[in-house]
Short mmCIF file of C-alpha atoms in Angstrom, two decimals:
data_model
loop_
_atom_site.label_atom_id
_atom_site.label_comp_id
_atom_site.label_asym_id
_atom_site.label_seq_id
_atom_site.Cartn_x
_atom_site.Cartn_y
_atom_site.Cartn_z
CA MET A 241 -5.54 -3.97 17.22
CA ASN A 242 -6.02 -7.08 19.70
CA THR A 243 -6.85 -10.25 17.59
CA ALA A 244 -5.82 -12.61 20.18
CA SER A 245 -8.34 -14.26 22.59
CA PRO A 246 -9.39 -11.93 25.41
CA SER A 247 -7.73 -12.53 28.68
CA THR A 248 -9.26 -14.51 31.55
CA ALA A 249 -9.67 -11.01 33.38
CA THR A 250 -11.29 -9.49 30.23
CA LYS A 251 -13.58 -12.59 30.04
CA ALA A 252 -14.64 -12.31 33.67
CA THR A 253 -15.38 -8.43 33.10
CA THR A 254 -17.23 -9.24 29.99
CA ALA A 255 -19.18 -12.07 31.54
CA ALA A 256 -20.85 -9.53 34.03
CA THR A 257 -22.38 -7.57 31.13
CA THR A 258 -23.18 -10.38 28.82
CA THR A 259 -26.36 -11.30 30.73
CA ALA A 260 -27.98 -8.32 29.15
CA THR A 261 -26.91 -9.23 25.65
CA THR A 262 -27.46 -12.98 25.95
CA THR A 263 -29.90 -13.13 23.02
CA THR A 264 -27.41 -11.18 20.65
CA ALA A 265 -24.31 -13.07 21.65
CA THR A 266 -25.80 -16.38 20.99
CA THR A 267 -26.77 -15.64 17.46
CA ALA A 268 -23.36 -14.35 16.67
CA GLU A 269 -20.53 -17.08 16.20
CA GLU A 270 -17.47 -17.05 18.27
CA PRO A 271 -14.60 -15.30 16.55
CA ARG A 272 -11.61 -17.40 15.48
CA TRP A 273 -9.18 -16.03 17.76
CA LEU A 274 -5.52 -16.18 16.71
CA SER A 275 -3.33 -18.86 18.48
CA PRO A 276 -0.37 -17.40 20.41
CA GLU A 277 1.83 -18.37 17.31
CA GLU A 278 -0.41 -16.79 14.90
CA GLN A 279 -0.51 -13.68 17.18
CA LEU A 280 3.31 -13.44 17.18
CA VAL A 281 3.38 -13.74 13.14
CA TRP A 282 0.54 -11.08 12.86
CA ARG A 283 2.27 -8.59 15.22
CA SER A 284 5.59 -9.16 13.86
CA TYR A 285 4.08 -8.48 10.32
CA VAL A 286 2.36 -5.38 11.59
CA HIS A 287 5.47 -4.25 13.28
CA ALA A 288 7.72 -4.59 10.44
CA THR A 289 5.57 -3.02 7.72
CA THR A 290 4.77 -0.12 9.85
CA LEU A 291 8.51 0.50 10.63
CA LEU A 292 9.55 -0.42 6.77
CA GLU A 293 6.87 2.13 5.37
CA ASP A 294 7.92 4.85 7.74
CA HIS A 295 11.68 4.39 7.08
CA MET A 296 11.18 4.54 3.41
CA ASP A 297 9.05 7.57 3.86
CA ARG A 298 11.41 9.37 5.78
CA GLN A 299 14.36 8.55 3.35
CA LEU A 300 12.32 9.78 0.25
CA GLN A 301 11.20 13.07 2.28
CA ARG A 302 14.68 13.71 3.26
CA ASP A 303 16.38 12.88 0.09
CA ALA A 304 13.65 13.93 -2.62
CA GLY A 305 11.17 15.82 -0.92
CA MET A 306 8.34 13.31 -1.47
CA PRO A 307 6.50 10.60 0.47
CA HIS A 308 6.75 6.92 -0.53
CA VAL A 309 3.22 6.85 -2.29
CA TYR A 310 4.37 9.74 -4.71
CA TYR A 311 7.57 7.82 -5.54
CA GLY A 312 5.71 4.74 -6.50
CA LEU A 313 3.35 6.96 -8.66
CA LEU A 314 6.46 8.24 -10.31
CA VAL A 315 7.94 4.95 -10.83
CA LYS A 316 4.72 3.40 -12.32
CA LEU A 317 4.44 6.46 -14.77
CA ALA A 318 8.24 5.92 -15.85
CA GLU A 319 7.55 2.18 -16.38
CA SER A 320 4.74 2.92 -18.55
CA PRO A 321 4.69 3.45 -22.46
CA GLN A 322 5.23 7.15 -23.41
CA ARG A 323 5.41 7.56 -19.41
CA ARG A 324 1.74 8.13 -19.11
CA LEU A 325 -1.14 6.12 -17.73
CA ARG A 326 -4.89 6.76 -17.34
CA MET A 327 -5.76 8.19 -13.82
CA THR A 328 -7.91 5.26 -13.11
CA GLU A 329 -5.40 2.60 -14.11
CA LEU A 330 -2.72 4.73 -12.03
CA ALA A 331 -5.05 4.42 -8.98
CA MET A 332 -5.42 0.77 -9.39
CA HIS A 333 -1.67 0.08 -9.66
CA ALA A 334 -1.00 2.31 -6.52
CA LYS A 335 -3.83 0.74 -4.72
CA ILE A 336 -5.24 4.12 -3.62
CA THR A 337 -8.62 5.85 -4.00
CA ARG A 338 -9.08 8.16 -6.97
CA SER A 339 -9.54 11.05 -4.48
CA ARG A 340 -6.10 10.31 -3.15
CA LEU A 341 -4.54 9.89 -6.47
CA SER A 342 -6.20 13.26 -7.60
CA HIS A 343 -4.58 15.05 -4.61
CA ALA A 344 -1.13 13.39 -4.98
CA ILE A 345 -1.22 14.16 -8.89
CA ALA A 346 -2.11 17.78 -7.90
CA ARG A 347 0.89 17.75 -5.79
CA LEU A 348 3.13 16.39 -8.23
CA GLU A 349 1.95 18.69 -10.92
CA LYS A 350 2.62 21.72 -8.63
CA ASN A 351 6.27 20.45 -8.37
CA GLY A 352 6.45 20.11 -12.03
CA TRP A 353 6.84 16.22 -12.11
CA VAL A 354 3.71 15.21 -13.64
CA ARG A 355 1.06 16.76 -15.78
CA ARG A 356 -2.46 15.91 -16.67
CA GLU A 357 -3.71 15.39 -20.21
CA ASP A 358 -7.23 15.07 -21.45
CA CYS A 359 -8.11 11.72 -22.75
CA PRO A 360 -9.05 12.06 -26.47
CA SER A 361 -11.23 8.97 -26.47
CA ASP A 362 -13.10 9.79 -23.28
CA LYS A 363 -14.03 13.36 -22.60
CA ARG A 364 -14.25 12.51 -18.71
CA GLY A 365 -10.87 10.45 -18.59
CA GLN A 366 -7.57 12.07 -17.96
CA PHE A 367 -3.96 10.88 -18.22
CA ALA A 368 -1.36 11.50 -15.73
CA VAL A 369 2.27 11.87 -17.52
CA LEU A 370 5.67 11.87 -16.24
CA THR A 371 7.56 15.08 -17.20
CA ASP A 372 11.27 15.27 -17.80
CA GLN A 373 11.78 17.19 -14.58
CA GLY A 374 9.73 14.26 -12.78
CA ALA A 375 11.93 11.62 -14.41
CA GLU A 376 15.05 13.55 -13.37
CA VAL A 377 13.76 13.69 -9.80
CA LEU A 378 12.88 10.00 -9.85
CA ALA A 379 16.44 9.03 -11.22
CA GLN A 380 17.97 11.07 -8.33
CA ALA A 381 15.85 9.56 -5.84
CA ALA A 382 16.12 5.79 -7.00
CA PRO A 383 19.56 4.95 -5.64
CA GLY A 384 18.84 6.21 -2.10
CA HIS A 385 15.29 4.25 -2.25
CA VAL A 386 16.79 1.05 -3.49
CA ALA A 387 19.49 1.08 -0.91
CA VAL A 388 16.99 1.58 1.93
CA VAL A 389 14.78 -1.46 0.55
CA ARG A 390 17.97 -3.63 0.00
CA ASN A 391 19.31 -2.77 3.44
CA ALA A 392 15.87 -3.23 5.23
CA VAL A 393 14.64 -6.43 3.51
CA PHE A 394 16.79 -8.15 1.13
CA ASP A 395 20.10 -8.09 2.68
CA ARG A 396 18.51 -9.55 5.93
CA LEU A 397 16.96 -12.65 4.19
CA THR A 398 18.35 -15.58 2.47
CA PRO A 399 17.27 -16.29 -1.10
CA GLU A 400 14.95 -18.79 0.26
CA GLN A 401 13.39 -16.47 2.79
CA GLN A 402 12.97 -13.91 -0.13
CA LYS A 403 11.10 -16.42 -2.37
CA SER A 404 8.96 -17.44 0.41
CA LEU A 405 8.00 -13.79 1.28
CA GLY A 406 7.22 -13.18 -2.34
CA GLU A 407 5.03 -16.12 -2.51
CA ILE A 408 3.26 -15.35 0.77
CA MET A 409 2.69 -11.78 -0.07
CA GLN A 410 1.12 -12.74 -3.44
CA ILE A 411 -1.18 -14.98 -1.65
CA VAL A 412 -2.21 -12.27 0.65
CA ALA A 413 -2.72 -9.74 -2.11
CA GLU A 414 -4.84 -11.99 -4.26
CA GLY A 415 -7.00 -12.85 -1.37
CA LEU A 416 -7.60 -8.96 -0.82
CA GLN A 417 -8.04 -8.26 -4.50
CA PRO A 418 -11.20 -10.12 -5.68
CA ASN A 419 -12.31 -10.12 -9.27
CA GLU A 420 -16.05 -10.15 -8.85
CA ALA A 421 -18.07 -7.29 -9.66
CA GLY A 422 -19.02 -4.93 -6.60
CA ALA A 423 -15.65 -5.57 -4.95
CA ASP A 424 -14.67 -2.88 -2.50
CA LEU A 425 -11.24 -2.02 -3.78
CA PRO A 426 -9.49 1.32 -3.26
CA TRP A 427 -9.25 2.54 -6.86
CA LEU A 428 -13.02 1.63 -7.23
CA ARG A 429 -13.98 4.32 -4.43
#
């Protein structure tokens, strides 16, 4: 995923094919290429988040037999009143599609960690409910997971850097989660 300005060689190669598409190219605006400093920040972010997600996923697979996304679902259910949430609300909190959530809940049900319950006020709705067995698995997995997160992120940053990281990620998340109707968000798909 290259978001930097094309190299001189790429520009020269592209120039030869540009004459055929001049009318199209003149109507499109030139992309706002990233500066070298921005490119460094972007690539560092992508590199770190990819490695971090893989690191957490491997630890949870090894220690608890589940991927990171499943752990996040169990955590959200554990934090909810009566350890239950509507499926649509759980998808929203997990930032995943309803289809992906349904598949994940089916796997968690198969393990005995979650069960589904019909919603009495909405015949189409369902709740996901954390079982006692799921709560136990979560309690066993949590210490290893928090150790990975602490070691990979918080132990490497000063308190000021931690605060800045939190503020920056909040700004990015808010920009990607518009409130207007018709927003293309995973849990609405």
